[in-house]
Amino acid sequence: MSIFRTGIALACAVALLPADKAQQERVFIQATEATEWVRSYCEREPDKCNQAADLWNGFKEKAAFAGRLSLEAYQKYAATGTLDGLSKSAYTASGAMAASQVAYNEPAPVRPLVDTLMREDMQPAWRGPKAR
């Protein structure tokens, strides 16, 4: 389905492109200038670019931590069937895994109930109008 949506989006984009040669050249020049403007952003705004780089590095560190945590939990669970005994180092930076260490208890089997209907339960609750 995503291939179909992608094809529709590409067809719409192509349909919106100009057919006239002069307009095509103008669109090409504008696209080239926009690309150059984006590429030179860090030269124009070095403070914001450095701030964005710091944020990106922090995000990468958090992603690496989440990956290590997930891998360790998966390996421990695959080996023992429980998450008991994971290393404390994985949990000191965040208490995210504390809730997932709750033991899973199998529910008690449900037994079917027998002979639970009373005589009143078998009577219809409503009857139509009496015939005259």
PDB file of C-alpha atoms in Angstrom:
ATOM      1  CA  MET A   1       0.000   0.000   0.000  1.00  0.00           C
ATOM      2  CA  SER A   2       2.889   2.361   0.715  1.00  0.00           C
ATOM      3  CA  ILE A   3       4.189   1.869  -2.829  1.00  0.00           C
ATOM      4  CA  PHE A   4       0.804   2.955  -4.116  1.00  0.00           C
ATOM      5  CA  ARG A   5       0.807   6.085  -1.921  1.00  0.00           C
ATOM      6  CA  THR A   6       4.366   6.896  -2.955  1.00  0.00           C
ATOM      7  CA  GLY A   7       3.397   6.534  -6.610  1.00  0.00           C
ATOM      8  CA  ILE A   8       0.416   8.848  -6.133  1.00  0.00           C
ATOM      9  CA  ALA A   9       2.593  11.449  -4.386  1.00  0.00           C
ATOM     10  CA  LEU A  10       5.208  11.314  -7.148  1.00  0.00           C
ATOM     11  CA  ALA A  11       2.523  11.588  -9.830  1.00  0.00           C
ATOM     12  CA  CYS A  12       1.076  14.667  -8.100  1.00  0.00           C
ATOM     13  CA  ALA A  13       4.530  16.232  -7.822  1.00  0.00           C
ATOM     14  CA  VAL A  14       5.227  15.635 -11.516  1.00  0.00           C
ATOM     15  CA  ALA A  15       1.803  16.970 -12.485  1.00  0.00           C
ATOM     16  CA  LEU A  16       2.501  20.200 -10.588  1.00  0.00           C
ATOM     17  CA  LEU A  17       5.770  20.867 -12.398  1.00  0.00           C
ATOM     18  CA  PRO A  18       5.559  23.516 -15.111  1.00  0.00           C
ATOM     19  CA  ALA A  19       5.530  22.540 -18.784  1.00  0.00           C
ATOM     20  CA  ASP A  20       6.937  25.839 -20.118  1.00  0.00           C
ATOM     21  CA  LYS A  21      10.751  25.897 -20.554  1.00  0.00           C
ATOM     22  CA  ALA A  22      11.135  29.346 -18.978  1.00  0.00           C
ATOM     23  CA  GLN A  23       9.135  28.334 -15.916  1.00  0.00           C
ATOM     24  CA  GLN A  24      11.101  25.088 -15.636  1.00  0.00           C
ATOM     25  CA  GLU A  25      14.353  27.058 -15.624  1.00  0.00           C
ATOM     26  CA  ARG A  26      12.988  29.423 -12.946  1.00  0.00           C
ATOM     27  CA  VAL A  27      11.928  26.448 -10.764  1.00  0.00           C
ATOM     28  CA  PHE A  28      15.378  24.878 -11.202  1.00  0.00           C
ATOM     29  CA  ILE A  29      17.122  28.115 -10.163  1.00  0.00           C
ATOM     30  CA  GLN A  30      14.859  28.520  -7.124  1.00  0.00           C
ATOM     31  CA  ALA A  31      15.477  24.915  -6.044  1.00  0.00           C
ATOM     32  CA  THR A  32      19.233  25.407  -6.418  1.00  0.00           C
ATOM     33  CA  GLU A  33      19.155  28.623  -4.365  1.00  0.00           C
ATOM     34  CA  ALA A  34      17.047  26.959  -1.653  1.00  0.00           C
ATOM     35  CA  THR A  35      19.504  24.074  -1.465  1.00  0.00           C
ATOM     36  CA  GLU A  36      22.433  26.464  -1.139  1.00  0.00           C
ATOM     37  CA  TRP A  37      20.570  28.425   1.569  1.00  0.00           C
ATOM     38  CA  VAL A  38      20.044  25.226   3.581  1.00  0.00           C
ATOM     39  CA  ARG A  39      23.661  24.142   3.134  1.00  0.00           C
ATOM     40  CA  SER A  40      24.996  27.496   4.379  1.00  0.00           C
ATOM     41  CA  TYR A  41      22.809  27.630   7.504  1.00  0.00           C
ATOM     42  CA  CYS A  42      25.642  26.736   9.885  1.00  0.00           C
ATOM     43  CA  GLU A  43      27.795  29.512   8.401  1.00  0.00           C
ATOM     44  CA  ARG A  44      25.033  32.066   9.020  1.00  0.00           C
ATOM     45  CA  GLU A  45      23.893  30.778  12.447  1.00  0.00           C
ATOM     46  CA  PRO A  46      26.846  29.021  14.125  1.00  0.00           C
ATOM     47  CA  ASP A  47      25.378  29.292  17.651  1.00  0.00           C
ATOM     48  CA  LYS A  48      22.130  27.581  16.710  1.00  0.00           C
ATOM     49  CA  CYS A  49      23.988  24.963  14.701  1.00  0.00           C
ATOM     50  CA  ASN A  50      26.235  24.165  17.709  1.00  0.00           C
ATOM     51  CA  GLN A  51      23.178  23.982  19.974  1.00  0.00           C
ATOM     52  CA  ALA A  52      21.497  21.588  17.552  1.00  0.00           C
ATOM     53  CA  ALA A  53      24.659  19.460  17.429  1.00  0.00           C
ATOM     54  CA  ASP A  54      24.705  19.283  21.250  1.00  0.00           C
ATOM     55  CA  LEU A  55      21.049  18.232  21.300  1.00  0.00           C
ATOM     56  CA  TRP A  56      21.709  15.590  18.642  1.00  0.00           C
ATOM     57  CA  ASN A  57      24.664  14.190  20.600  1.00  0.00           C
ATOM     58  CA  GLY A  58      22.510  13.977  23.740  1.00  0.00           C
ATOM     59  CA  PHE A  59      19.828  12.168  21.773  1.00  0.00           C
ATOM     60  CA  LYS A  60      22.383   9.703  20.404  1.00  0.00           C
ATOM     61  CA  GLU A  61      23.636   8.973  23.943  1.00  0.00           C
ATOM     62  CA  LYS A  62      20.080   8.333  25.150  1.00  0.00           C
ATOM     63  CA  ALA A  63      19.421   6.077  22.161  1.00  0.00           C
ATOM     64  CA  ALA A  64      22.598   4.102  22.871  1.00  0.00           C
ATOM     65  CA  PHE A  65      21.564   3.724  26.525  1.00  0.00           C
ATOM     66  CA  ALA A  66      18.104   2.509  25.478  1.00  0.00           C
ATOM     67  CA  GLY A  67      19.690   0.035  23.084  1.00  0.00           C
ATOM     68  CA  ARG A  68      22.043  -1.352  25.737  1.00  0.00           C
ATOM     69  CA  LEU A  69      19.193  -1.603  28.213  1.00  0.00           C
ATOM     70  CA  SER A  70      16.933  -3.395  25.738  1.00  0.00           C
ATOM     71  CA  LEU A  71      19.673  -5.777  24.639  1.00  0.00           C
ATOM     72  CA  GLU A  72      20.631  -6.676  28.197  1.00  0.00           C
ATOM     73  CA  ALA A  73      16.993  -7.210  29.196  1.00  0.00           C
ATOM     74  CA  TYR A  74      16.341  -9.353  26.112  1.00  0.00           C
ATOM     75  CA  GLN A  75      19.434 -11.481  26.661  1.00  0.00           C
ATOM     76  CA  LYS A  76      18.640 -11.993  30.337  1.00  0.00           C
ATOM     77  CA  TYR A  77      15.000 -12.852  29.634  1.00  0.00           C
ATOM     78  CA  ALA A  78      15.933 -15.229  26.792  1.00  0.00           C
ATOM     79  CA  ALA A  79      18.428 -17.040  29.000  1.00  0.00           C
ATOM     80  CA  THR A  80      16.424 -17.323  32.227  1.00  0.00           C
ATOM     81  CA  GLY A  81      12.809 -16.432  31.434  1.00  0.00           C
ATOM     82  CA  THR A  82      12.892 -13.650  34.023  1.00  0.00           C
ATOM     83  CA  LEU A  83      14.370 -10.174  34.331  1.00  0.00           C
ATOM     84  CA  ASP A  84      15.776 -10.754  37.845  1.00  0.00           C
ATOM     85  CA  GLY A  85      19.449  -9.985  38.265  1.00  0.00           C
ATOM     86  CA  LEU A  86      19.980  -7.392  35.554  1.00  0.00           C
ATOM     87  CA  SER A  87      23.027  -5.272  36.263  1.00  0.00           C
ATOM     88  CA  LYS A  88      22.407  -2.198  38.389  1.00  0.00           C
ATOM     89  CA  SER A  89      24.422  -0.037  35.970  1.00  0.00           C
ATOM     90  CA  ALA A  90      21.641  -0.246  33.424  1.00  0.00           C
ATOM     91  CA  TYR A  91      19.137   1.159  35.910  1.00  0.00           C
ATOM     92  CA  THR A  92      21.104   3.852  37.704  1.00  0.00           C
ATOM     93  CA  ALA A  93      20.744   6.434  34.954  1.00  0.00           C
ATOM     94  CA  SER A  94      16.997   5.915  34.745  1.00  0.00           C
ATOM     95  CA  GLY A  95      14.394   3.992  36.695  1.00  0.00           C
ATOM     96  CA  ALA A  96      12.653   3.061  33.472  1.00  0.00           C
ATOM     97  CA  MET A  97      12.958  -0.686  33.921  1.00  0.00           C
ATOM     98  CA  ALA A  98      11.728  -0.781  37.532  1.00  0.00           C
ATOM     99  CA  ALA A  99       8.109  -1.175  36.480  1.00  0.00           C
ATOM    100  CA  SER A 100       8.877  -3.948  34.009  1.00  0.00           C
ATOM    101  CA  GLN A 101      10.479  -6.160  36.670  1.00  0.00           C
ATOM    102  CA  VAL A 102       7.077  -7.064  38.093  1.00  0.00           C
ATOM    103  CA  ALA A 103       6.653 -10.835  38.036  1.00  0.00           C
ATOM    104  CA  TYR A 104       4.016 -12.152  35.653  1.00  0.00           C
ATOM    105  CA  ASN A 105       1.551 -14.501  37.337  1.00  0.00           C
ATOM    106  CA  GLU A 106      -0.534 -16.896  35.315  1.00  0.00           C
ATOM    107  CA  PRO A 107      -4.255 -16.298  35.852  1.00  0.00           C
ATOM    108  CA  ALA A 108      -6.193 -19.017  37.607  1.00  0.00           C
ATOM    109  CA  PRO A 109      -8.134 -21.251  35.219  1.00  0.00           C
ATOM    110  CA  VAL A 110     -11.778 -20.366  34.874  1.00  0.00           C
ATOM    111  CA  ARG A 111     -14.172 -23.202  35.651  1.00  0.00           C
ATOM    112  CA  PRO A 112     -17.544 -23.199  33.912  1.00  0.00           C
ATOM    113  CA  LEU A 113     -20.479 -22.690  36.222  1.00  0.00           C
ATOM    114  CA  VAL A 114     -23.194 -25.344  36.177  1.00  0.00           C
ATOM    115  CA  ASP A 115     -26.874 -25.070  37.127  1.00  0.00           C
ATOM    116  CA  THR A 116     -26.852 -21.366  37.921  1.00  0.00           C
ATOM    117  CA  LEU A 117     -30.252 -20.462  36.414  1.00  0.00           C
ATOM    118  CA  MET A 118     -33.259 -20.143  38.672  1.00  0.00           C
ATOM    119  CA  ARG A 119     -36.861 -20.774  37.629  1.00  0.00           C
ATOM    120  CA  GLU A 120     -37.502 -16.962  37.523  1.00  0.00           C
ATOM    121  CA  ASP A 121     -34.567 -16.484  35.176  1.00  0.00           C
ATOM    122  CA  MET A 122     -36.128 -18.766  32.614  1.00  0.00           C
ATOM    123  CA  GLN A 123     -39.378 -16.826  32.477  1.00  0.00           C
ATOM    124  CA  PRO A 124     -39.563 -14.093  29.808  1.00  0.00           C
ATOM    125  CA  ALA A 125     -39.266 -10.629  31.318  1.00  0.00           C
ATOM    126  CA  TRP A 126     -41.860  -9.082  29.030  1.00  0.00           C
ATOM    127  CA  ARG A 127     -44.902 -10.396  27.248  1.00  0.00           C
ATOM    128  CA  GLY A 128     -46.802  -8.641  24.516  1.00  0.00           C
ATOM    129  CA  PRO A 129     -50.264  -7.141  25.035  1.00  0.00           C
ATOM    130  CA  LYS A 130     -52.936  -9.639  25.868  1.00  0.00           C
ATOM    131  CA  ALA A 131     -55.195 -10.610  22.988  1.00  0.00           C
ATOM    132  CA  ARG A 132     -58.901  -9.573  23.388  1.00  0.00           C
TER     133      ARG A 132
END
